[in-house]
């Protein structure tokens, strides 16, 4: 995906597109519970991922940034619209050294 969201109505009415300026590679999309926008992931300039809220005019707001390279994030709203579950990756490691083993 580029920076556009295509809306295809199920009733056969006209297809429309929403451009999201300043964003690139939109790739995971969930409708907001109120139907007035989307939760979308987008690649950051540093090759991480932003979780955005995008309204029908294409205006976007960053809700969360996943800074690690090439690790996706996504946002799934609850049915009542009061909560948002999102994926966050962590890279933790632990190193142990044992002498005279």
N, CA, C and O atoms as a MOPAC input file, in Angstrom:
PM7 MOZYME 1SCF
protein

 N      0.83500 1    -1.17900 1     0.00000 1
 C      0.00000 1     0.00000 1     0.00000 1
 C      0.88200 1     1.24500 1     0.00000 1
 O      1.98100 1     1.24100 1     0.55500 1
 N      0.40100 1     2.27500 1    -0.60900 1
 C      1.09000 1     3.55600 1    -0.58300 1
 C      0.60000 1     4.36500 1     0.59600 1
 O      0.66900 1     3.92300 1     1.74300 1
 N      0.10300 1     5.55800 1     0.30300 1
 C     -0.42200 1     6.40100 1     1.38700 1
 C     -1.90900 1     6.68400 1     1.17900 1
 O     -2.39900 1     7.74300 1     1.57200 1
 N     -2.62300 1     5.75200 1     0.57000 1
 C     -4.05300 1     5.92400 1     0.31400 1
 C     -4.86400 1     4.77000 1     0.90100 1
 O     -4.42300 1     3.62100 1     0.93000 1
 N     -6.05200 1     5.11300 1     1.36200 1
 C     -7.00800 1     4.11900 1     1.83900 1
 C     -8.16200 1     4.12300 1     0.85200 1
 O     -8.76800 1     5.16600 1     0.60700 1
 N     -8.46300 1     2.98800 1     0.29500 1
 C     -9.57000 1     2.86900 1    -0.66900 1
 C    -10.79300 1     2.32300 1     0.04300 1
 O    -10.74100 1     1.27500 1     0.68600 1
 N    -11.89800 1     3.05300 1    -0.08200 1
 C    -13.17000 1     2.62700 1     0.50100 1
 C    -14.03300 1     2.06200 1    -0.61900 1
 O    -14.31100 1     2.73700 1    -1.61000 1
 N    -14.44700 1     0.82200 1    -0.44400 1
 C    -15.29000 1     0.15300 1    -1.43000 1
 C    -16.60500 1    -0.18700 1    -0.74300 1
 O    -16.67300 1    -1.17000 1    -0.00500 1
 N    -17.64700 1     0.60200 1    -0.96900 1
 C    -18.93600 1     0.36000 1    -0.31400 1
 C    -19.55400 1    -0.96600 1    -0.76700 1
 O    -19.49700 1    -1.31600 1    -1.94600 1
 N    -20.13000 1    -1.68200 1     0.16100 1
 C    -20.74300 1    -2.96300 1    -0.14300 1
 C    -22.09500 1    -2.81900 1    -0.83500 1
 O    -22.63300 1    -3.79400 1    -1.35900 1
 N    -22.64300 1    -1.60500 1    -0.83900 1
 C    -23.94200 1    -1.39000 1    -1.48700 1
 C    -23.80300 1    -1.05400 1    -2.97400 1
 O    -24.80000 1    -0.76500 1    -3.63500 1
 N    -22.57900 1    -1.09000 1    -3.50500 1
 C    -22.36400 1    -0.82200 1    -4.92100 1
 C    -22.19500 1     0.64700 1    -5.26700 1
 O    -22.02900 1     0.97100 1    -6.44300 1
 N    -22.23000 1     1.54600 1    -4.29800 1
 C    -22.03300 1     2.96900 1    -4.58600 1
 C    -20.56500 1     3.22300 1    -4.92700 1
 O    -19.74800 1     2.30300 1    -4.92400 1
 N    -20.24600 1     4.46700 1    -5.21800 1
 C    -18.93000 1     4.82400 1    -5.73500 1
 C    -17.78400 1     4.51300 1    -4.77800 1
 O    -17.88100 1     4.71700 1    -3.56800 1
 N    -16.70300 1     4.01700 1    -5.35800 1
 C    -15.45500 1     3.78400 1    -4.63600 1
 C    -14.79500 1     5.13800 1    -4.41200 1
 O    -14.84800 1     6.00500 1    -5.28500 1
 N    -14.17900 1     5.32500 1    -3.25900 1
 C    -13.46300 1     6.56900 1    -2.99000 1
 C    -12.12200 1     6.25100 1    -2.33600 1
 O    -11.91700 1     5.16300 1    -1.79600 1
 N    -11.22300 1     7.21700 1    -2.39600 1
 C     -9.92000 1     7.05700 1    -1.77700 1
 C     -9.64600 1     8.21200 1    -0.82400 1
 O    -10.06600 1     9.34500 1    -1.05900 1
 N     -8.93500 1     7.90400 1     0.25400 1
 C     -8.50300 1     8.90200 1     1.21300 1
 C     -6.98200 1     8.89800 1     1.18900 1
 O     -6.35700 1     7.87300 1     1.45900 1
 N     -6.38700 1    10.04100 1     0.86700 1
 C     -4.93700 1    10.15700 1     0.88200 1
 C     -4.49200 1    10.57200 1     2.28100 1
 O     -5.10900 1    11.43600 1     2.90500 1
 N     -3.42400 1     9.95500 1     2.76700 1
 C     -2.87300 1    10.26900 1     4.07900 1
 C     -1.51700 1    10.93700 1     3.84800 1
 O     -0.49900 1    10.25100 1     3.76000 1
 N     -1.49300 1    12.26900 1     3.74800 1
 C     -0.26100 1    12.98900 1     3.42700 1
 C      0.84500 1    12.76400 1     4.46800 1
 O      0.57900 1    12.66200 1     5.66600 1
 N      2.07300 1    12.69000 1     3.98600 1
 C      3.22300 1    12.55500 1     4.87000 1
 C      3.44200 1    11.16100 1     5.41700 1
 O      4.35100 1    10.96000 1     6.22300 1
 N      2.65400 1    10.20900 1     5.01300 1
 C      2.79100 1     8.82400 1     5.48400 1
 C      3.10900 1     7.92900 1     4.30300 1
 O      2.75900 1     8.23500 1     3.16300 1
 N      3.78100 1     6.81100 1     4.58800 1
 C      4.08900 1     5.88000 1     3.50700 1
 C      3.88700 1     4.45300 1     3.98200 1
 O      3.94600 1     4.15000 1     5.17300 1
 N      3.65300 1     3.60800 1     3.02400 1
 C      3.48600 1     2.17400 1     3.24700 1
 C      2.48500 1     1.86200 1     4.35100 1
 O      2.82400 1     1.23600 1     5.35500 1
 N      1.25400 1     2.30300 1     4.15100 1
 C      0.16900 1     1.92600 1     5.05800 1
 C     -0.07100 1     0.43900 1     4.86200 1
 O     -0.18800 1    -0.01900 1     3.72500 1
 N     -0.14700 1    -0.33300 1     5.95600 1
 C     -0.24400 1    -1.76500 1     5.70000 1
 C     -1.22300 1    -2.55800 1     6.55200 1
 O     -1.66800 1    -3.60900 1     6.09200 1
 N     -1.58600 1    -2.14600 1     7.73700 1
 C     -2.57900 1    -2.87700 1     8.53100 1
 C     -3.65300 1    -1.87800 1     8.92800 1
 O     -3.34500 1    -0.81500 1     9.46600 1
 N     -4.91200 1    -2.21100 1     8.66800 1
 C     -5.99000 1    -1.25600 1     8.87500 1
 C     -7.14700 1    -1.91600 1     9.62100 1
 O     -7.56800 1    -3.02100 1     9.27900 1
 N     -7.65400 1    -1.22800 1    10.64300 1
 C     -8.86500 1    -1.63300 1    11.34600 1
 C     -9.76800 1    -0.41400 1    11.46800 1
 O     -9.30300 1     0.67900 1    11.79200 1
 N    -11.05900 1    -0.60000 1    11.21000 1
 C    -12.02200 1     0.47900 1    11.39200 1
 C    -12.11300 1     0.84900 1    12.86100 1
 O    -12.05100 1    -0.02700 1    13.72300 1
 N    -12.25900 1     2.12900 1    13.15900 1
 C    -12.57300 1     2.57500 1    14.51600 1
 C    -13.99700 1     2.12600 1    14.84300 1
 O    -14.83000 1     1.99900 1    13.94500 1
 N    -14.27200 1     1.89100 1    16.10200 1
 C    -15.58600 1     1.38200 1    16.51000 1
 C    -16.72100 1     2.31900 1    16.11800 1
 O    -17.83000 1     1.85800 1    15.84900 1
 N    -16.46500 1     3.63200 1    16.08000 1
 C    -17.51200 1     4.58800 1    15.71100 1
 C    -17.67900 1     4.72200 1    14.19300 1
 O    -18.56300 1     5.44500 1    13.73200 1
 N    -16.83900 1     4.03300 1    13.41600 1
 C    -16.93400 1     4.08700 1    11.96100 1
 C    -16.46000 1     5.39200 1    11.34900 1
 O    -16.67300 1     5.62800 1    10.15900 1
 N    -15.82000 1     6.24400 1    12.14000 1
 C    -15.41400 1     7.56600 1    11.66100 1
 C    -13.91000 1     7.68800 1    11.46000 1
 O    -13.36500 1     8.79200 1    11.48500 1
 N    -13.24900 1     6.57600 1    11.26400 1
 C    -11.81300 1     6.61200 1    11.03400 1
 C    -11.23600 1     5.21900 1    11.09400 1
 O    -11.96000 1     4.22800 1    11.18600 1
 N     -9.92000 1     5.16300 1    11.03900 1
 C     -9.21600 1     3.88900 1    11.00300 1
 C     -7.98900 1     3.94000 1    11.90000 1
 O     -7.43400 1     5.00600 1    12.16800 1
 N     -7.58400 1     2.77100 1    12.35200 1
 C     -6.29700 1     2.59400 1    12.99700 1
 C     -5.41400 1     1.91600 1    11.96700 1
 O     -5.73100 1     0.82900 1    11.48500 1
 N     -4.31500 1     2.55600 1    11.63200 1
 C     -3.48800 1     2.13200 1    10.50300 1
 C     -2.02500 1     2.13600 1    10.93200 1
 O     -1.60000 1     3.01500 1    11.68100 1
 N     -1.25500 1     1.15900 1    10.46000 1
 C      0.18700 1     1.21100 1    10.68700 1
 C      0.87100 1     1.76400 1     9.45000 1
 O      0.41600 1     1.57300 1     8.32300 1
 N      1.98400 1     2.45800 1     9.69300 1
 C      2.71300 1     3.14000 1     8.62800 1
 C      4.20200 1     3.07700 1     8.94000 1
 O      4.59900 1     3.13800 1    10.10300 1
 N      5.02100 1     2.95500 1     7.91000 1
 C      6.47100 1     2.90800 1     8.08800 1
 C      6.98000 1     4.29600 1     8.47500 1
 O      6.56500 1     5.29900 1     7.89400 1
 N      7.88700 1     4.35000 1     9.46500 1
 C      8.49900 1     5.60400 1     9.89100 1
 C      9.73000 1     5.89000 1     9.03600 1
 O     10.22000 1     4.99400 1     8.35000 1
 N     10.23600 1     7.11700 1     9.06400 1
 C     11.46600 1     7.41500 1     8.31700 1
 C     12.65100 1     6.53800 1     8.74600 1
 O     13.53700 1     6.26300 1     7.93700 1
 N     12.67300 1     6.10000 1    10.00900 1
 C     13.75300 1     5.24200 1    10.49700 1
 C     13.48300 1     3.76500 1    10.29700 1
 O     14.17400 1     2.93200 1    10.88300 1
 N     12.49200 1     3.41800 1     9.48400 1
 C     12.10100 1     2.04800 1     9.14900 1
 C     11.44500 1     1.30700 1    10.31000 1
 O     11.42700 1     0.07600 1    10.32500 1
 N     10.90800 1     2.04200 1    11.28000 1
 C     10.08200 1     1.43000 1    12.31400 1
 C      8.63500 1     1.47200 1    11.84400 1
 O      8.37200 1     1.52100 1    10.64200 1
 N      7.70300 1     1.45300 1    12.77900 1
 C      6.27500 1     1.51400 1    12.44800 1
 C      5.57800 1     2.49600 1    13.37500 1
 O      5.85200 1     2.53100 1    14.57500 1
 N      4.68200 1     3.28800 1    12.81700 1
 C      3.78200 1     4.13500 1    13.58900 1
 C      2.40300 1     3.51300 1    13.58400 1
 O      1.96800 1     2.95900 1    12.57500 1
 N      1.72000 1     3.60400 1    14.70200 1
 C      0.29800 1     3.28600 1    14.75900 1
 C     -0.42400 1     4.61900 1    14.69700 1
 O     -0.22600 1     5.48000 1    15.55400 1
 N     -1.25900 1     4.78900 1    13.68300 1
 C     -1.93700 1     6.05600 1    13.43100 1
 C     -3.43800 1     5.92400 1    13.63400 1
 O     -4.00500 1     4.84100 1    13.49300 1
 N     -4.06800 1     7.03700 1    13.96600 1
 C     -5.51400 1     7.16000 1    13.80400 1
 C     -5.69900 1     8.10200 1    12.62700 1
 O     -5.15800 1     9.20700 1    12.62200 1
 N     -6.46000 1     7.67000 1    11.63300 1
 C     -6.69400 1     8.46000 1    10.42100 1
 C     -8.18100 1     8.74400 1    10.31400 1
 O     -9.00100 1     7.83100 1    10.41900 1
 N     -8.53400 1    10.01500 1    10.10400 1
 C     -9.94800 1    10.35800 1     9.93100 1
 C    -10.30300 1    10.34400 1     8.43700 1
 O     -9.40600 1    10.23100 1     7.60100 1
 N    -11.57800 1    10.45600 1     8.08600 1
 C    -11.98900 1    10.38400 1     6.67600 1
 C    -11.43200 1    11.49700 1     5.78700 1
 O    -11.50700 1    11.39000 1     4.56300 1
 N    -10.88200 1    12.55300 1     6.36400 1
 C    -10.25000 1    13.61500 1     5.56800 1
 C     -8.77100 1    13.33300 1     5.30600 1
 O     -8.10900 1    14.10000 1     4.60800 1
 N     -8.25000 1    12.23200 1     5.86400 1
 C     -6.85500 1    11.86600 1     5.66500 1
 C     -5.91200 1    12.43600 1     6.69700 1
 O     -4.69800 1    12.26200 1     6.58600 1
 N     -6.44400 1    13.11600 1     7.70200 1
 C     -5.60500 1    13.66600 1     8.76100 1
 C     -5.21600 1    12.53200 1     9.70500 1
 O     -6.06200 1    11.73600 1    10.11300 1
 N     -3.93300 1    12.46300 1    10.04900 1
 C     -3.47100 1    11.35700 1    10.87900 1
 C     -2.82100 1    11.85800 1    12.15700 1
 O     -2.25800 1    12.95100 1    12.20900 1
 N     -2.91500 1    11.03600 1    13.17400 1
 C     -2.31600 1    11.32200 1    14.46900 1
 C     -1.55100 1    10.07200 1    14.89500 1
 O     -2.09600 1     8.96900 1    14.86200 1
 N     -0.28400 1    10.24100 1    15.29700 1
 C      0.51600 1     9.11600 1    15.77100 1
 C      0.08100 1     8.76800 1    17.19100 1
 O      0.09600 1     9.61800 1    18.08200 1
 N     -0.31000 1     7.50500 1    17.39100 1
 C     -0.70800 1     7.02600 1    18.70900 1
 C      0.43400 1     6.28700 1    19.40000 1
 O      0.54300 1     6.30200 1    20.62600 1
 N      1.28300 1     5.64100 1    18.60300 1
 C      2.35700 1     4.82300 1    19.14200 1
 C      3.42000 1     4.64700 1    18.07300 1
 O      3.10000 1     4.54300 1    16.88800 1
 N      4.68200 1     4.61200 1    18.48200 1
 C      5.77200 1     4.35000 1    17.54000 1
 C      6.53500 1     3.11400 1    17.97800 1
 O      6.96500 1     2.99800 1    19.12600 1
 N      6.69200 1     2.19400 1    17.03800 1
 C      7.51000 1     0.99300 1    17.23400 1
 C      8.85600 1     1.27900 1    16.58600 1
 O      8.96300 1     1.18400 1    15.36300 1
 N      9.89500 1     1.62700 1    17.35300 1
 C     11.12900 1     2.10600 1    16.75200 1
 C     11.99700 1     1.04200 1    16.08800 1
 O     12.78900 1     1.37900 1    15.20900 1
 N     11.88000 1    -0.22800 1    16.47200 1
 C     12.75000 1    -1.25000 1    15.91000 1
 C     12.50100 1    -1.45000 1    14.42600 1
 O     11.36600 1    -1.39100 1    13.95400 1
 N     13.57900 1    -1.68600 1    13.70500 1
 C     13.49800 1    -1.89100 1    12.26300 1
 C     12.61900 1    -3.08200 1    11.91000 1
 O     12.76200 1    -4.17400 1    12.46100 1
 N     11.71200 1    -2.84200 1    10.98000 1
 C     10.90500 1    -3.87100 1    10.33000 1
 C     10.04600 1    -4.70200 1    11.28300 1
 O      9.70700 1    -5.83800 1    10.95300 1
 N      9.68700 1    -4.17600 1    12.44500 1
 C      8.78100 1    -4.87000 1    13.34400 1
 C      7.43100 1    -4.17400 1    13.29300 1
 O      7.30900 1    -3.00600 1    13.66400 1
 N      6.42700 1    -4.89200 1    12.83400 1
 C      5.10400 1    -4.30700 1    12.63100 1
 C      4.39600 1    -4.01400 1    13.93900 1
 O      4.69200 1    -4.60200 1    14.97900 1
 N      3.45500 1    -3.09100 1    13.85800 1
 C      2.51300 1    -2.86800 1    14.94200 1
 C      1.12700 1    -2.77700 1    14.31800 1
 O      0.99600 1    -2.60600 1    13.10700 1
 N      0.11900 1    -2.89100 1    15.12800 1
 C     -1.25900 1    -2.75000 1    14.66300 1
 C     -2.11500 1    -2.36900 1    15.84600 1
 O     -1.71900 1    -2.56800 1    16.99500 1
 N     -3.28300 1    -1.82500 1    15.57700 1
 C     -4.21600 1    -1.43400 1    16.63500 1
 C     -5.59100 1    -2.00000 1    16.36800 1
 O     -6.15800 1    -1.78700 1    15.29600 1
 N     -6.13600 1    -2.72500 1    17.34300 1
 C     -7.45700 1    -3.34300 1    17.20400 1
 C     -8.36800 1    -2.73800 1    18.26100 1
 O     -8.13700 1    -2.92500 1    19.45500 1
 N     -9.40800 1    -2.01000 1    17.83200 1
 C    -10.30100 1    -1.37100 1    18.80600 1
 C    -11.29600 1    -2.36800 1    19.39600 1
 O    -11.68400 1    -3.34300 1    18.75300 1
 N    -11.69800 1    -2.09200 1    20.64500 1
 C    -12.76300 1    -2.88900 1    21.24300 1
 C    -14.08200 1    -2.51000 1    20.57100 1
 O    -14.18500 1    -1.45100 1    19.95100 1
 N    -15.07100 1    -3.36000 1    20.69400 1
 C    -16.36400 1    -3.10000 1    20.04100 1
 C    -17.05700 1    -1.85300 1    20.57600 1
 O    -17.79600 1    -1.19300 1    19.84700 1
 N    -16.82300 1    -1.52800 1    21.84200 1
 C    -17.45600 1    -0.33900 1    22.40800 1
 C    -16.64900 1     0.93100 1    22.16300 1
 O    -17.10700 1     2.02200 1    22.50300 1
 N    -15.45000 1     0.81000 1    21.57600 1
 C    -14.63800 1     1.97300 1    21.24200 1
 C    -13.89500 1     2.58900 1    22.41500 1
 O    -13.31400 1     3.66600 1    22.28200 1
 N    -13.90600 1     1.92000 1    23.56300 1
 C    -13.27500 1     2.49400 1    24.75000 1
 C    -11.83800 1     2.03000 1    24.95400 1
 O    -11.10700 1     2.60800 1    25.75800 1
 N    -11.42900 1     0.99200 1    24.23100 1
 C    -10.08500 1     0.44700 1    24.39600 1
 C     -9.47300 1     0.16200 1    23.03300 1
 O    -10.16300 1    -0.05200 1    22.03700 1
 N     -8.14300 1     0.16900 1    23.03700 1
 C     -7.40200 1    -0.15800 1    21.82600 1
 C     -6.27700 1    -1.10600 1    22.20700 1
 O     -5.40800 1    -0.75700 1    23.00500 1
 N     -6.29200 1    -2.29900 1    21.64100 1
 C     -5.19800 1    -3.24400 1    21.85200 1
 C     -4.19300 1    -3.00800 1    20.73800 1
 O     -4.56500 1    -2.88600 1    19.57100 1
 N     -2.91500 1    -2.94200 1    21.10100 1
 C     -1.90400 1    -2.75900 1    20.06500 1
 C     -0.71800 1    -3.65700 1    20.34400 1
 O     -0.46000 1    -4.05100 1    21.48200 1
 N     -0.00600 1    -3.96700 1    19.28300 1
 C      1.12700 1    -4.85700 1    19.38000 1
 C      2.40200 1    -4.04100 1    19.53500 1
 O      2.65900 1    -3.10000 1    18.78400 1
 N      3.19200 1    -4.43000 1    20.53000 1
 C      4.48500 1    -3.78600 1    20.75400 1
 C      5.53300 1    -4.88200 1    20.88300 1
 O      5.37200 1    -5.82600 1    21.65700 1
 N      6.59500 1    -4.74500 1    20.12600 1
 C      7.68900 1    -5.71000 1    20.17300 1
 C      8.74800 1    -5.22400 1    21.15100 1
 O      8.97300 1    -4.02300 1    21.29800 1
 N      9.38100 1    -6.15400 1    21.80300 1
 C     10.54400 1    -5.82700 1    22.61600 1
 C     11.66200 1    -6.79800 1    22.25400 1
 O     11.42100 1    -7.95400 1    21.90700 1
 N     12.84100 1    -6.31400 1    22.34000 1
 C     14.02100 1    -7.15200 1    22.13300 1
 C     14.82200 1    -7.12700 1    23.42200 1
 O     15.57500 1    -6.18900 1    23.68200 1
 N     14.65600 1    -8.15300 1    24.21300 1
 C     15.41800 1    -8.23600 1    25.44200 1
 C     16.32900 1    -9.44600 1    25.35800 1
 O     15.98700 1   -10.46200 1    24.75300 1
 N     17.45200 1    -9.32100 1    25.95200 1
 C     18.37700 1   -10.44700 1    25.97900 1
 C     19.13700 1   -10.40700 1    27.28500 1
 O     19.20200 1    -9.37800 1    27.95700 1
 N     19.69700 1   -11.51800 1    27.62200 1
 C     20.42200 1   -11.63400 1    28.86000 1
 C     21.69700 1   -12.41600 1    28.56900 1
 O     21.65500 1   -13.44400 1    27.89300 1
 N     22.80900 1   -11.94300 1    29.06500 1
 C     24.08600 1   -12.59600 1    28.83700 1
 C     24.67100 1   -12.98900 1    30.17600 1
 O     24.72900 1   -12.18600 1    31.10700 1
 N     25.09700 1   -14.22200 1    30.26100 1
 C     25.73500 1   -14.71200 1    31.47600 1
 C     27.13400 1   -15.18900 1    31.12100 1
 O     27.35200 1   -15.80400 1    30.07700 1
 N     28.07000 1   -14.89700 1    31.99900 1
 C     29.42800 1   -15.42400 1    31.84800 1
 C     29.72800 1   -16.28700 1    33.05800 1
 O     29.50400 1   -15.87900 1    34.19800 1
 N     30.22500 1   -17.45200 1    32.80700 1
 C     30.59300 1   -18.35900 1    33.90400 1
 C     32.08800 1   -18.63200 1    33.76400 1
 O     32.54200 1   -19.14200 1    32.73900 1
 N     32.83200 1   -18.29500 1    34.78000 1
 C     34.28100 1   -18.54900 1    34.78600 1
 C     34.58000 1   -19.87300 1    35.50300 1
 O     33.87100 1   -20.28600 1    36.42000 1
 N     35.63300 1   -20.50300 1    35.05400 1
 C     36.12600 1   -21.73600 1    35.69600 1
 C     35.05800 1   -22.83100 1    35.80000 1
 O     34.92100 1   -23.48600 1    36.83300 1
 N     34.34800 1   -23.00500 1    34.76800 1
 C     33.28000 1   -24.01100 1    34.77300 1
 C     33.82500 1   -25.35300 1    34.39100 1
 O     33.07800 1   -26.33000 1    34.33800 1

